[in-house]
JSON list of C-alpha atoms in Angstrom, two decimals:
[
{"chain": "A", "resi": 19, "resn": "UNK", "atom": "CA", "xyz": [44.55, -19.79, -12.19]},
{"chain": "A", "resi": 20, "resn": "UNK", "atom": "CA", "xyz": [47.83, -18.02, -11.69]},
{"chain": "A", "resi": 21, "resn": "UNK", "atom": "CA", "xyz": [49.62, -20.63, -13.75]},
{"chain": "A", "resi": 22, "resn": "UNK", "atom": "CA", "xyz": [47.09, -20.18, -16.58]},
{"chain": "A", "resi": 23, "resn": "UNK", "atom": "CA", "xyz": [47.83, -16.41, -16.51]},
{"chain": "A", "resi": 24, "resn": "UNK", "atom": "CA", "xyz": [51.43, -17.15, -16.79]},
{"chain": "A", "resi": 25, "resn": "UNK", "atom": "CA", "xyz": [50.91, -19.33, -19.77]},
{"chain": "A", "resi": 26, "resn": "UNK", "atom": "CA", "xyz": [48.76, -16.69, -21.35]},
{"chain": "A", "resi": 27, "resn": "UNK", "atom": "CA", "xyz": [51.66, -14.18, -20.94]},
{"chain": "A", "resi": 28, "resn": "UNK", "atom": "CA", "xyz": [53.90, -16.54, -22.86]},
{"chain": "A", "resi": 29, "resn": "UNK", "atom": "CA", "xyz": [51.41, -17.18, -25.45]},
{"chain": "A", "resi": 30, "resn": "UNK", "atom": "CA", "xyz": [50.51, -13.60, -26.14]},
{"chain": "A", "resi": 31, "resn": "UNK", "atom": "CA", "xyz": [54.21, -12.66, -26.25]},
{"chain": "A", "resi": 32, "resn": "UNK", "atom": "CA", "xyz": [54.63, -15.12, -29.24]},
{"chain": "A", "resi": 33, "resn": "UNK", "atom": "CA", "xyz": [51.05, -14.70, -30.67]},
{"chain": "A", "resi": 34, "resn": "UNK", "atom": "CA", "xyz": [49.11, -11.54, -29.49]},
{"chain": "A", "resi": 35, "resn": "UNK", "atom": "CA", "xyz": [46.02, -12.66, -31.41]},
{"chain": "A", "resi": 36, "resn": "UNK", "atom": "CA", "xyz": [45.76, -16.07, -29.71]},
{"chain": "A", "resi": 37, "resn": "UNK", "atom": "CA", "xyz": [43.12, -16.86, -27.08]},
{"chain": "A", "resi": 38, "resn": "UNK", "atom": "CA", "xyz": [44.05, -18.94, -24.17]},
{"chain": "A", "resi": 39, "resn": "UNK", "atom": "CA", "xyz": [41.49, -21.16, -22.11]},
{"chain": "A", "resi": 40, "resn": "UNK", "atom": "CA", "xyz": [41.82, -23.38, -18.96]},
{"chain": "A", "resi": 41, "resn": "UNK", "atom": "CA", "xyz": [39.71, -26.55, -18.78]},
{"chain": "A", "resi": 42, "resn": "UNK", "atom": "CA", "xyz": [39.12, -29.86, -17.04]},
{"chain": "A", "resi": 43, "resn": "UNK", "atom": "CA", "xyz": [39.66, -30.56, -13.27]},
{"chain": "A", "resi": 44, "resn": "UNK", "atom": "CA", "xyz": [40.98, -27.03, -12.51]},
{"chain": "A", "resi": 45, "resn": "UNK", "atom": "CA", "xyz": [37.74, -25.36, -13.73]},
{"chain": "A", "resi": 46, "resn": "UNK", "atom": "CA", "xyz": [35.57, -28.05, -12.23]},
{"chain": "A", "resi": 47, "resn": "UNK", "atom": "CA", "xyz": [37.13, -27.53, -8.86]},
{"chain": "A", "resi": 48, "resn": "UNK", "atom": "CA", "xyz": [38.53, -31.17, -8.81]},
{"chain": "A", "resi": 49, "resn": "UNK", "atom": "CA", "xyz": [42.15, -30.41, -9.12]},
{"chain": "A", "resi": 50, "resn": "UNK", "atom": "CA", "xyz": [44.41, -32.58, -6.90]},
{"chain": "A", "resi": 51, "resn": "UNK", "atom": "CA", "xyz": [48.04, -32.71, -6.36]},
{"chain": "A", "resi": 52, "resn": "UNK", "atom": "CA", "xyz": [48.14, -35.39, -9.03]},
{"chain": "A", "resi": 53, "resn": "UNK", "atom": "CA", "xyz": [46.51, -33.30, -11.61]},
{"chain": "A", "resi": 54, "resn": "UNK", "atom": "CA", "xyz": [47.85, -31.31, -14.36]},
{"chain": "A", "resi": 55, "resn": "UNK", "atom": "CA", "xyz": [46.43, -27.98, -15.70]},
{"chain": "A", "resi": 56, "resn": "UNK", "atom": "CA", "xyz": [44.96, -28.29, -18.96]},
{"chain": "A", "resi": 57, "resn": "UNK", "atom": "CA", "xyz": [45.41, -25.17, -21.09]},
{"chain": "A", "resi": 58, "resn": "UNK", "atom": "CA", "xyz": [43.99, -24.62, -24.68]},
{"chain": "A", "resi": 59, "resn": "UNK", "atom": "CA", "xyz": [45.61, -22.18, -27.00]},
{"chain": "A", "resi": 60, "resn": "UNK", "atom": "CA", "xyz": [43.42, -21.19, -29.91]},
{"chain": "A", "resi": 61, "resn": "UNK", "atom": "CA", "xyz": [45.29, -19.60, -32.82]},
{"chain": "A", "resi": 62, "resn": "UNK", "atom": "CA", "xyz": [45.35, -19.27, -36.56]},
{"chain": "A", "resi": 63, "resn": "UNK", "atom": "CA", "xyz": [49.12, -19.63, -36.39]},
{"chain": "A", "resi": 64, "resn": "UNK", "atom": "CA", "xyz": [49.62, -23.49, -36.10]},
{"chain": "A", "resi": 65, "resn": "UNK", "atom": "CA", "xyz": [53.20, -22.72, -37.16]},
{"chain": "A", "resi": 66, "resn": "UNK", "atom": "CA", "xyz": [53.76, -21.36, -33.70]},
{"chain": "A", "resi": 67, "resn": "UNK", "atom": "CA", "xyz": [52.51, -24.27, -31.76]},
{"chain": "A", "resi": 68, "resn": "UNK", "atom": "CA", "xyz": [56.04, -25.77, -31.11]},
{"chain": "A", "resi": 69, "resn": "UNK", "atom": "CA", "xyz": [57.53, -22.43, -30.01]},
{"chain": "A", "resi": 70, "resn": "UNK", "atom": "CA", "xyz": [54.64, -21.59, -27.63]},
{"chain": "A", "resi": 71, "resn": "UNK", "atom": "CA", "xyz": [54.89, -25.05, -26.16]},
{"chain": "A", "resi": 72, "resn": "UNK", "atom": "CA", "xyz": [58.46, -25.16, -25.74]},
{"chain": "A", "resi": 73, "resn": "UNK", "atom": "CA", "xyz": [58.55, -21.58, -24.11]},
{"chain": "A", "resi": 74, "resn": "UNK", "atom": "CA", "xyz": [55.67, -22.37, -21.91]},
{"chain": "A", "resi": 75, "resn": "UNK", "atom": "CA", "xyz": [57.25, -25.53, -20.52]},
{"chain": "A", "resi": 76, "resn": "UNK", "atom": "CA", "xyz": [60.70, -23.90, -20.13]},
{"chain": "A", "resi": 77, "resn": "UNK", "atom": "CA", "xyz": [59.24, -20.78, -18.16]},
{"chain": "A", "resi": 78, "resn": "UNK", "atom": "CA", "xyz": [56.59, -22.48, -15.89]},
{"chain": "A", "resi": 79, "resn": "UNK", "atom": "CA", "xyz": [57.35, -24.65, -13.24]},
{"chain": "A", "resi": 80, "resn": "UNK", "atom": "CA", "xyz": [53.94, -26.49, -12.87]},
{"chain": "A", "resi": 81, "resn": "UNK", "atom": "CA", "xyz": [52.29, -29.59, -14.13]},
{"chain": "A", "resi": 82, "resn": "UNK", "atom": "CA", "xyz": [50.75, -28.03, -17.38]},
{"chain": "A", "resi": 83, "resn": "UNK", "atom": "CA", "xyz": [49.36, -29.72, -20.55]},
{"chain": "A", "resi": 84, "resn": "UNK", "atom": "CA", "xyz": [49.14, -27.50, -23.45]},
{"chain": "A", "resi": 85, "resn": "UNK", "atom": "CA", "xyz": [46.48, -28.13, -26.32]},
{"chain": "A", "resi": 86, "resn": "UNK", "atom": "CA", "xyz": [46.70, -26.16, -29.38]},
{"chain": "A", "resi": 87, "resn": "UNK", "atom": "CA", "xyz": [43.80, -25.67, -31.92]},
{"chain": "A", "resi": 88, "resn": "UNK", "atom": "CA", "xyz": [42.51, -23.29, -34.63]},
{"chain": "A", "resi": 89, "resn": "UNK", "atom": "CA", "xyz": [39.47, -21.27, -34.06]},
{"chain": "A", "resi": 90, "resn": "UNK", "atom": "CA", "xyz": [37.61, -23.56, -36.58]},
{"chain": "A", "resi": 91, "resn": "UNK", "atom": "CA", "xyz": [38.58, -26.73, -34.67]},
{"chain": "A", "resi": 92, "resn": "UNK", "atom": "CA", "xyz": [37.66, -25.01, -31.34]},
{"chain": "A", "resi": 93, "resn": "UNK", "atom": "CA", "xyz": [34.13, -24.23, -32.51]},
{"chain": "A", "resi": 94, "resn": "UNK", "atom": "CA", "xyz": [33.63, -27.71, -34.11]},
{"chain": "A", "resi": 95, "resn": "UNK", "atom": "CA", "xyz": [35.07, -29.83, -31.28]},
{"chain": "A", "resi": 96, "resn": "UNK", "atom": "CA", "xyz": [36.34, -28.40, -28.07]},
{"chain": "A", "resi": 97, "resn": "UNK", "atom": "CA", "xyz": [33.18, -26.10, -27.59]},
{"chain": "A", "resi": 98, "resn": "UNK", "atom": "CA", "xyz": [30.91, -29.10, -28.29]},
{"chain": "A", "resi": 99, "resn": "UNK", "atom": "CA", "xyz": [32.67, -31.68, -26.14]},
{"chain": "A", "resi": 100, "resn": "UNK", "atom": "CA", "xyz": [34.34, -29.83, -23.25]},
{"chain": "A", "resi": 101, "resn": "UNK", "atom": "CA", "xyz": [31.89, -29.08, -20.33]},
{"chain": "A", "resi": 102, "resn": "UNK", "atom": "CA", "xyz": [34.00, -26.82, -18.12]},
{"chain": "A", "resi": 103, "resn": "UNK", "atom": "CA", "xyz": [36.16, -24.20, -19.97]},
{"chain": "A", "resi": 104, "resn": "UNK", "atom": "CA", "xyz": [37.15, -20.69, -19.03]},
{"chain": "A", "resi": 105, "resn": "UNK", "atom": "CA", "xyz": [38.87, -18.06, -21.01]},
{"chain": "A", "resi": 106, "resn": "UNK", "atom": "CA", "xyz": [41.95, -16.66, -19.11]}
]
């Protein structure tokens, strides 16, 4: 979860209103050396997606995959289909 907290710091420095979640194998306790850490950023500011991803990948030396969605998409899709998700 330390990596997820680092991503959250980057995200909030760019978009203080965003929410950050971790999901997938990390939350399920099935993380292996071959896994990446799935991070979900929920924000109204789709225009900041590229900047958030670039800064996160630049600053964090870990295998992360950042997914970006709006609050509406989060409610309609992610909340319904992701079985293991935790807010950072």
